[in-house]
């Protein structure tokens, strides 16, 4: 859905957990689109399809600065489902 709206953004990795999602977005450096705008539009699109809101108003973002950090975050996203049983909301 995000990639359909924004041709200069690619979803690299994602995981849906019962109470949250993680998404790694690759954004072309030449883009003037903000992460906030992308997430807002994504939330609005899902809300419209469902007919009701499921998202919190806020979100956490982290800009990845180097490959080491990227690999660490990617591994975290890929393995996050394994840690779900340890979540306080399980």
XYZ file of C-alpha atoms in Angstrom:
90
model
C 0.000 0.000 0.000
C 2.748 2.485 0.905
C 4.747 1.509 -2.173
C 1.657 2.039 -4.357
C 1.311 5.636 -3.143
C 5.008 6.534 -2.963
C 7.194 5.208 -5.762
C 10.381 6.359 -3.979
C 9.663 4.343 -0.808
C 10.190 0.625 -0.386
C 9.088 -1.556 2.525
C 12.209 -3.501 3.369
C 10.977 -5.507 6.350
C 7.869 -5.638 8.501
C 6.199 -7.711 11.197
C 2.679 -7.463 12.594
C 2.352 -8.264 16.297
C -1.060 -8.311 18.023
C -0.530 -4.913 19.651
C 1.970 -3.207 17.311
C 3.820 -3.340 14.009
C 7.410 -2.784 12.969
C 8.223 -1.487 9.498
C 11.587 -0.686 7.961
C 11.093 1.834 5.172
C 13.767 2.593 2.602
C 13.301 6.167 1.422
C 15.110 7.653 -1.534
C 17.335 10.446 -0.210
C 16.064 12.793 -2.905
C 12.547 12.511 -1.542
C 10.952 15.432 0.256
C 8.306 13.197 1.845
C 8.371 12.966 5.626
C 8.035 9.758 7.606
C 5.182 11.372 9.523
C 3.246 11.962 6.312
C 3.772 8.384 5.132
C 2.668 6.871 8.458
C -0.324 9.229 8.728
C -1.515 8.296 5.253
C -0.962 4.582 5.959
C -3.011 4.756 9.170
C -5.774 6.721 7.434
C -5.914 4.199 4.596
C -6.246 1.223 6.958
C -8.831 3.060 9.075
C -10.884 3.858 5.971
C -10.808 0.216 4.792
C -11.815 -1.110 8.218
C -14.361 1.591 8.929
C -12.907 2.280 12.376
C -9.603 3.327 13.915
C -7.189 0.753 15.369
C -4.021 2.820 15.677
C -2.588 4.950 18.456
C -2.148 8.597 17.567
C 1.621 8.527 18.061
C 4.379 6.333 16.685
C 8.074 5.795 17.275
C 10.534 6.413 14.477
C 14.233 5.822 14.230
C 16.419 6.934 11.338
C 19.045 4.313 10.576
C 22.442 5.907 10.065
C 24.707 3.021 9.038
C 24.786 -0.602 7.934
C 25.646 -2.024 11.361
C 22.631 -0.318 12.892
C 20.448 -1.387 9.950
C 21.407 -5.053 10.353
C 20.742 -4.938 14.105
C 17.297 -3.377 13.609
C 16.420 -5.749 10.772
C 17.285 -8.737 12.961
C 15.173 -7.281 15.768
C 12.171 -6.907 13.443
C 12.578 -10.411 12.045
C 12.811 -11.975 15.509
C 10.248 -9.797 17.282
C 7.472 -12.386 17.011
C 9.599 -14.825 19.025
C 9.649 -12.303 21.870
C 5.877 -11.731 21.802
C 5.238 -14.198 24.656
C 7.466 -12.022 26.851
C 5.350 -8.922 26.111
C 3.361 -7.610 29.053
C 0.209 -7.628 26.883
C 0.437 -11.321 25.885
